[in-house]
Amino acid sequence: MADFKESLGFDTLCIHGGHSPENKRAHLTPIYASSTYTFDSAEQAIAIFKGEEPGYIYSRFGNPTINEAEEKIALLEAHGINDENGSPLKLKAILHASGMGAITTMLLSNLKAGDKIITHHSLYGGMQELVDKILPRLGIAAVIVDFHDCNKVEEAINTDKSIRLMYLETPANPTLQCIDMATLSALGKKHGLIICADNTFATPYLQQPFRYAVDFVMHSTTKFLNGHGTAVGGIIIGRDLEKMNGIVTKTHRLLGANSNAFDAFVLTNGLKTFGLRMERHCSNAATVATFLEKHEAVSRVNYPGLASHPDHAIAKKQMKHPGAVLSFELKGGFDAGIQFINHLKLCISAVSLGTCDTLVSHPASTTHVGVPREKRLEFGITDGLIRMSVGIENVADILSDLEQAIG
């Protein structure tokens, strides 16, 4: 059955991947709302605890509803990729209560006091705060380098032998900066680093980091994978199965950042339309980006699909489509950003992304209000910057709302 599912198309996997017949013959895997599980005998309990027999123990350790979501997403990230032996790539995924939970498990299962990570500017705000405020208290520091300059990256790695892990986020939030995963991963591997990538913005529909020898991929499943804004979640996917079944699983269980059956259930059902949604998201985003680039009130549009984007060639190289998220800068600055948000009628003012409806935010007054202005500007997060997750509405209606809101 596993081999059969590995040969299925991407959209078919979105529906059928990870699903096994349920013993009560339910069409869909039910919500297993049980905290614990029973054993037929003491001997069976021993075997399951030792991993000698498959089975469930406690829902912080595993749950049938959660496992289906995990297996489905692992199949999507591995779709069409072979391992070094030419066989279909095998991955393991672990679902978490949030994207930050998944990132934390990845970091703490791979790093110890005295280790360092090397990463780049313009990270997701939660990751940036983790790097700045939490990891240093654990003796883990970050080295920030321009990942567009591989000479500087290699120089930093050669200079500091404490660097153990390379962390990539591409496209980055909210500037849509893209970095070359193939080149950077090869460079990291040359120096024996663990390579990790946040693939939330692109999703496996647009980009598969495991094609570039990345070790771990993380997602906020809250976003495009769920697609409906109905549940918060995160996932870590790894290619080293022994490590994933060992220290990564142990770290996940002991941190207690596990998902729950209800959120896994709505994630699994959201994934059934994932491919179809992404087609419309991306088509609409390309149209919106072109419209905004020509608007007289807009000074810059950050969208990898535009030739004007500095990382257009990188995105074209590693992404199937430039994606569904963009940002743009209003010439009127901070006041223009506030006015724009207040005049929206169809698009929704919210700080998440990846839902069926178009979500718009003004980072300078919301997500990055606590960041010193000079640091914000250094990262390209200007006073008039607007981030937009383009939904699947009729694109003419989105454009009409943008036109009247910009004024």
Coordinates of C-alpha atoms in Angstrom, one line a residue:
M1 CA 0.0 0.0 0.0
A2 CA 2.8 2.4 0.9
D3 CA 4.5 1.8 -2.5
F4 CA 1.2 2.3 -4.3
K5 CA 0.6 5.7 -2.6
E6 CA 4.2 6.8 -3.3
S7 CA 3.4 6.6 -7.0
L8 CA 0.2 8.7 -6.9
G9 CA 0.0 12.2 -8.2
F10 CA 0.3 15.2 -5.8
D11 CA -3.4 16.2 -5.8
T12 CA -4.3 12.5 -5.3
L13 CA -2.0 12.3 -2.3
C14 CA -3.7 15.4 -0.8
I15 CA -6.8 13.3 -0.6
H16 CA -5.7 9.8 -0.1
G17 CA -2.2 10.1 1.3
G18 CA -1.7 8.8 4.9
H19 CA -5.1 7.3 5.1
S20 CA -5.6 3.7 6.2
P21 CA -8.9 1.8 6.5
E22 CA -10.5 2.5 9.9
N23 CA -11.7 -0.5 11.8
K24 CA -15.3 0.9 12.2
R25 CA -15.3 1.5 8.4
A26 CA -15.7 5.3 8.7
H27 CA -15.1 7.0 5.4
L28 CA -12.8 9.6 7.0
T29 CA -10.5 8.9 9.9
P30 CA -12.5 10.0 13.0
I31 CA -11.4 12.5 15.7
Y32 CA -9.9 10.1 18.3
A33 CA -10.7 12.1 21.4
S34 CA -8.9 9.9 23.8
S35 CA -6.0 10.8 26.1
T36 CA -4.8 7.2 26.6
Y37 CA -5.1 3.7 25.0
T38 CA -5.6 0.2 26.4
F39 CA -3.6 -3.0 26.1
D40 CA -4.7 -6.6 25.7
S41 CA -2.1 -7.8 28.1
A42 CA 1.0 -6.7 30.1
E43 CA 3.1 -8.4 27.5
Q44 CA 1.5 -6.3 24.7
A45 CA 2.1 -3.1 26.8
I46 CA 5.8 -4.0 27.2
A47 CA 6.1 -4.7 23.4
I48 CA 4.5 -1.4 22.5
F49 CA 6.6 0.6 25.0
K50 CA 9.7 -1.0 23.6
G51 CA 8.7 -0.3 20.0
E52 CA 8.6 -4.0 19.2
E53 CA 4.9 -3.8 18.3
P54 CA 3.0 -0.9 16.7
G55 CA 0.3 0.7 18.9
Y56 CA -0.7 3.8 20.8
I57 CA 0.1 4.6 24.4
Y58 CA -0.9 8.2 25.2
S59 CA -2.0 11.0 22.9
R60 CA 1.0 13.2 23.7
F61 CA 3.0 10.3 22.1
G62 CA 0.7 9.6 19.1
N63 CA -2.9 9.5 18.0
P64 CA -4.5 8.0 14.8
T65 CA -6.0 11.3 13.7
I66 CA -2.7 13.1 14.1
N67 CA -0.8 10.3 12.4
E68 CA -2.8 10.6 9.2
A69 CA -2.0 14.3 8.9
E70 CA 1.7 13.6 9.6
E71 CA 1.9 10.8 6.9
K72 CA 0.1 12.9 4.3
I73 CA 2.4 15.9 4.7
A74 CA 5.5 13.7 4.7
L75 CA 4.3 12.1 1.4
L76 CA 3.7 15.6 -0.1
E77 CA 7.2 16.8 0.8
A78 CA 8.8 13.6 -0.6
H79 CA 6.6 13.5 -3.8
G80 CA 8.7 12.7 -6.8
I81 CA 12.0 12.7 -4.9
N82 CA 14.4 9.7 -4.8
D83 CA 17.0 8.9 -2.2
E84 CA 20.7 8.3 -2.9
N85 CA 19.9 4.7 -3.8
G86 CA 17.2 5.7 -6.4
S87 CA 14.3 4.6 -4.2
P88 CA 11.4 6.9 -3.3
L89 CA 12.5 9.2 -0.4
K90 CA 11.2 8.2 3.0
L91 CA 10.4 11.0 5.4
K92 CA 9.0 11.1 8.9
A93 CA 6.8 14.0 10.1
I94 CA 5.7 15.0 13.6
L95 CA 2.7 17.3 14.1
H96 CA 2.9 20.0 16.7
A97 CA 0.6 22.5 18.4
S98 CA 2.2 25.4 16.4
G99 CA 4.9 26.2 13.9
M100 CA 7.0 27.6 16.8
G101 CA 6.6 24.3 18.6
A102 CA 8.0 22.5 15.6
I103 CA 10.9 24.9 15.2
T104 CA 11.7 24.6 19.0
T105 CA 11.7 20.8 18.8
M106 CA 14.1 21.0 15.8
L107 CA 16.5 23.4 17.5
L108 CA 16.6 21.7 20.9
S109 CA 16.9 18.2 19.5
N110 CA 20.0 19.3 17.4
L111 CA 21.8 21.9 19.5
K112 CA 23.4 22.2 22.9
A113 CA 24.9 25.0 24.9
G114 CA 27.9 26.4 23.0
D115 CA 26.5 25.6 19.6
K116 CA 25.6 28.3 17.1
I117 CA 23.2 28.6 14.1
I118 CA 24.0 30.6 11.0
T119 CA 21.0 32.3 9.4
H120 CA 20.0 35.4 7.5
H121 CA 18.1 38.7 7.9
S122 CA 14.3 39.0 7.5
L123 CA 13.2 35.9 9.4
Y124 CA 9.6 35.2 10.6
G125 CA 9.1 37.4 13.7
G126 CA 8.6 34.5 16.0
M127 CA 11.8 32.8 14.9
Q128 CA 13.7 36.2 15.2
E129 CA 12.5 36.6 18.8
L130 CA 13.5 33.1 19.6
V131 CA 17.0 33.7 18.2
D132 CA 17.3 37.1 20.0
K133 CA 15.7 36.4 23.4
I134 CA 15.4 32.7 24.2
L135 CA 18.3 30.8 22.6
P136 CA 21.0 33.0 24.1
R137 CA 19.7 32.1 27.6
L138 CA 20.4 28.5 26.7
G139 CA 23.9 29.2 25.5
I140 CA 23.0 29.0 21.8
A141 CA 23.9 32.0 19.7
A142 CA 23.1 33.0 16.1
V143 CA 25.4 34.3 13.4
I144 CA 23.5 36.6 10.9
V145 CA 25.0 36.8 7.4
D146 CA 23.7 37.9 4.0
F147 CA 22.9 34.6 2.5
H148 CA 23.1 36.1 -1.0
D149 CA 26.9 36.3 -0.5
C150 CA 28.2 32.7 -0.3
N151 CA 31.7 33.9 0.2
K152 CA 30.7 35.7 3.4
V153 CA 28.7 32.6 4.5
E154 CA 31.7 30.3 4.0
E155 CA 34.0 32.8 5.7
A156 CA 31.7 32.9 8.7
I157 CA 31.6 29.1 8.9
N158 CA 35.4 28.8 8.6
T159 CA 35.9 31.5 11.3
D160 CA 33.6 30.0 13.9
K161 CA 33.7 26.2 14.4
S162 CA 30.8 26.4 16.9
I163 CA 28.4 26.8 14.0
R164 CA 26.4 23.6 13.8
L165 CA 23.2 24.4 12.0
M166 CA 22.1 26.4 9.0
Y167 CA 18.6 27.9 9.1
L168 CA 16.9 28.9 5.8
E169 CA 13.6 30.7 5.3
T170 CA 12.7 31.2 1.6
P171 CA 10.6 33.2 0.6
A172 CA 11.2 35.2 3.8
N173 CA 8.5 37.1 5.7
P174 CA 7.5 39.8 4.9
T175 CA 10.0 41.0 2.3
L176 CA 9.7 37.9 0.1
Q177 CA 13.5 37.6 -0.1
C178 CA 14.5 34.3 -1.7
I179 CA 17.8 32.5 -1.1
D180 CA 19.4 29.8 -3.2
M181 CA 18.7 26.5 -1.3
A182 CA 20.8 24.3 -3.6
T183 CA 24.0 26.4 -3.3
L184 CA 23.6 27.1 0.4
S185 CA 22.7 23.6 1.3
A186 CA 25.7 22.3 -0.6
L187 CA 27.9 24.8 1.2
G188 CA 26.5 23.8 4.6
K189 CA 27.0 20.1 3.9
K190 CA 30.6 20.7 2.8
H191 CA 31.2 21.9 6.4
G192 CA 29.1 19.2 8.1
L193 CA 26.2 21.5 9.1
I194 CA 22.6 20.4 9.7
I195 CA 20.4 22.2 7.2
C196 CA 16.9 23.3 8.1
A197 CA 14.3 25.1 6.1
D198 CA 11.0 26.8 6.9
N199 CA 8.8 26.0 3.9
T200 CA 5.6 27.7 5.2
F201 CA 5.3 30.4 2.5
A202 CA 6.1 28.1 -0.4
T203 CA 4.6 24.8 0.8
P204 CA 5.5 21.5 -0.9
Y205 CA 3.2 22.5 -3.8
L206 CA 5.6 25.2 -4.9
Q207 CA 9.0 24.1 -3.5
Q208 CA 10.5 20.9 -2.0
P209 CA 13.6 21.6 0.1
F210 CA 14.5 17.9 0.4
R211 CA 15.5 18.1 -3.3
Y212 CA 18.5 20.1 -2.1
A213 CA 19.7 17.7 0.7
V214 CA 18.0 19.7 3.4
D215 CA 17.8 17.7 6.7
F216 CA 14.7 19.2 8.2
V217 CA 11.7 21.1 6.9
M218 CA 9.2 23.0 9.1
H219 CA 5.8 24.4 8.4
S220 CA 3.2 26.4 10.2
T221 CA 0.3 24.2 9.2
T222 CA -2.0 27.0 10.3
K223 CA -1.4 28.7 6.9
F224 CA -1.8 27.2 3.4
L225 CA -1.8 23.5 4.5
N226 CA -4.9 24.0 6.6
G227 CA -6.1 26.8 4.3
H228 CA -9.2 27.8 6.2
G229 CA -7.9 29.5 9.4
T230 CA -9.6 26.9 11.6
A231 CA -6.7 25.5 13.6
V232 CA -3.2 26.4 14.7
G233 CA -0.5 23.8 14.1
G234 CA 3.1 23.1 13.0
I235 CA 5.1 20.2 11.7
I236 CA 8.7 19.1 11.4
I237 CA 9.7 16.6 8.7
G238 CA 13.0 14.9 8.6
R239 CA 15.0 12.6 6.3
D240 CA 17.1 10.9 9.0
L241 CA 14.6 8.3 10.2
E242 CA 16.7 7.1 13.0
K243 CA 17.1 10.6 14.4
M244 CA 13.5 11.4 13.9
N245 CA 12.4 8.3 15.7
G246 CA 15.0 8.9 18.4
I247 CA 16.0 12.3 19.8
V248 CA 13.6 14.3 17.8
T249 CA 10.6 12.2 18.9
K250 CA 11.9 12.2 22.5
T251 CA 12.3 16.0 22.5
H252 CA 8.9 16.5 21.0
R253 CA 7.2 14.3 23.6
L254 CA 9.0 15.9 26.6
L255 CA 8.4 19.5 25.5
G256 CA 4.7 18.7 25.3
A257 CA 4.1 20.7 22.1
N258 CA 1.9 18.0 20.6
S259 CA -1.1 18.7 18.4
N260 CA -4.6 17.4 19.2
A261 CA -7.0 15.2 17.3
F262 CA -9.5 18.0 16.4
D263 CA -6.9 20.3 14.9
A264 CA -5.3 17.3 13.0
F265 CA -8.8 16.4 11.7
V266 CA -9.5 19.9 10.2
L267 CA -5.9 20.0 8.9
T268 CA -6.4 16.7 7.1
N269 CA -9.6 17.8 5.5
G270 CA -8.2 21.2 4.6
L271 CA -5.4 19.4 2.7
K272 CA -7.9 17.6 0.5
T273 CA -8.3 20.8 -1.5
F274 CA -4.7 22.0 -1.1
G275 CA -3.6 21.7 -4.7
L276 CA -6.7 23.3 -6.1
R277 CA -6.5 26.2 -3.7
M278 CA -2.9 26.8 -4.4
E279 CA -3.6 27.1 -8.1
R280 CA -6.1 29.9 -7.5
H281 CA -4.0 31.6 -4.8
C282 CA -1.0 31.8 -7.1
S283 CA -2.9 32.9 -10.2
N284 CA -4.6 35.7 -8.2
A285 CA -1.4 36.8 -6.6
A286 CA 0.4 37.1 -9.9
T287 CA -2.4 39.3 -11.2
V288 CA -2.5 41.4 -8.1
A289 CA 1.3 41.9 -8.1
T290 CA 1.2 43.2 -11.8
F291 CA -1.7 45.6 -10.9
L292 CA 0.1 47.0 -7.9
E293 CA 3.4 47.4 -9.7
K294 CA 1.7 49.8 -12.1
H295 CA -0.2 51.8 -9.5
E296 CA 1.0 55.4 -9.0
A297 CA 0.6 55.2 -5.2
V298 CA 2.9 52.2 -4.9
S299 CA 6.7 52.6 -4.9
R300 CA 7.7 49.0 -4.8
V301 CA 6.2 45.5 -5.0
N302 CA 7.9 42.5 -3.4
Y303 CA 6.8 39.5 -5.3
P304 CA 9.3 36.9 -6.7
G305 CA 7.3 36.5 -9.9
L306 CA 8.1 40.1 -11.0
A307 CA 11.3 40.7 -13.0
S308 CA 11.9 43.7 -10.8
H309 CA 12.3 41.5 -7.7
P310 CA 16.0 41.1 -6.9
D311 CA 15.6 37.4 -6.3
H312 CA 13.4 36.7 -9.3
A313 CA 16.0 34.3 -10.9
I314 CA 16.4 32.4 -7.7
A315 CA 12.7 31.9 -7.2
K316 CA 12.3 30.8 -10.8
K317 CA 15.1 28.2 -10.3
Q318 CA 13.6 26.5 -7.2
M319 CA 9.9 27.3 -7.2
K320 CA 7.2 26.0 -9.4
H321 CA 5.4 29.3 -9.1
P322 CA 6.3 32.5 -7.2
G323 CA 3.5 31.9 -4.7
A324 CA 0.5 33.6 -3.1
V325 CA 2.1 36.1 -0.7
L326 CA 3.4 39.6 -1.6
S327 CA 4.2 42.9 0.0
F328 CA 4.1 46.4 -1.4
E329 CA 5.2 49.8 -0.2
L330 CA 2.8 52.8 -0.3
K331 CA 4.5 56.1 -1.1
G332 CA 2.6 57.8 1.7
G333 CA 4.4 55.9 4.4
F334 CA 3.0 55.1 7.8
D335 CA -0.2 57.2 7.5
A336 CA -0.9 55.8 4.0
G337 CA -0.6 52.3 5.5
I338 CA -3.1 53.0 8.2
Q339 CA -5.5 54.7 5.9
F340 CA -5.3 51.8 3.4
I341 CA -6.1 49.2 6.1
N342 CA -9.1 51.3 7.4
H343 CA -10.6 51.6 3.9
L344 CA -10.6 47.9 3.0
K345 CA -14.1 46.5 2.3
L346 CA -13.5 42.9 1.0
C347 CA -9.9 42.1 2.0
I348 CA -9.5 41.2 5.7
S349 CA -7.2 43.0 8.2
A350 CA -5.4 40.1 9.9
V351 CA -1.9 39.0 10.7
S352 CA -2.0 35.4 9.5
L353 CA -1.9 34.1 5.9
G354 CA -2.8 31.2 3.7
T355 CA -6.6 31.3 4.2
C356 CA -9.2 31.2 1.4
D357 CA -9.9 34.9 1.9
T358 CA -7.4 37.7 1.2
L359 CA -5.6 38.8 4.4
V360 CA -3.8 42.1 4.6
S361 CA -1.5 43.5 7.4
H362 CA 0.6 46.6 8.1
P363 CA 3.7 45.3 9.8
A364 CA 5.0 48.7 11.1
S365 CA 1.8 49.1 13.2
T366 CA 1.2 45.4 14.1
T367 CA 3.6 42.5 13.9
H368 CA 6.8 44.6 14.1
V369 CA 5.6 47.4 16.3
G370 CA 8.0 46.3 19.0
V371 CA 11.0 46.3 16.7
P372 CA 13.1 49.5 16.8
R373 CA 12.4 51.5 13.6
E374 CA 16.0 51.5 12.5
K375 CA 16.2 47.7 12.7
R376 CA 12.9 47.4 10.9
L377 CA 14.2 49.6 8.0
E378 CA 17.4 47.6 7.9
F379 CA 15.3 44.5 7.2
G380 CA 13.3 46.3 4.5
I381 CA 10.2 46.6 6.7
T382 CA 9.3 50.2 5.9
D383 CA 6.6 52.4 7.4
G384 CA 4.4 52.1 4.4
L385 CA 4.9 48.3 3.8
I386 CA 1.7 46.2 3.4
R387 CA 1.8 42.4 3.5
M388 CA -0.8 40.6 1.5
S389 CA -1.8 36.9 1.4
V390 CA -3.9 36.7 -1.7
G391 CA -7.0 34.6 -1.4
I392 CA -9.1 32.6 -3.9
E393 CA -11.9 35.2 -4.4
N394 CA -12.7 36.4 -7.9
V395 CA -9.6 38.4 -8.7
A396 CA -11.5 41.3 -10.1
D397 CA -13.1 41.8 -6.7
I398 CA -9.8 41.9 -5.0
L399 CA -8.4 44.4 -7.4
S400 CA -11.5 46.6 -7.0
D401 CA -11.1 46.6 -3.2
L402 CA -7.4 47.5 -3.5
E403 CA -8.1 50.3 -5.9
Q404 CA -10.6 52.0 -3.7
A405 CA -8.6 51.4 -0.5
I406 CA -5.4 52.9 -1.9
G407 CA -7.4 55.9 -3.0

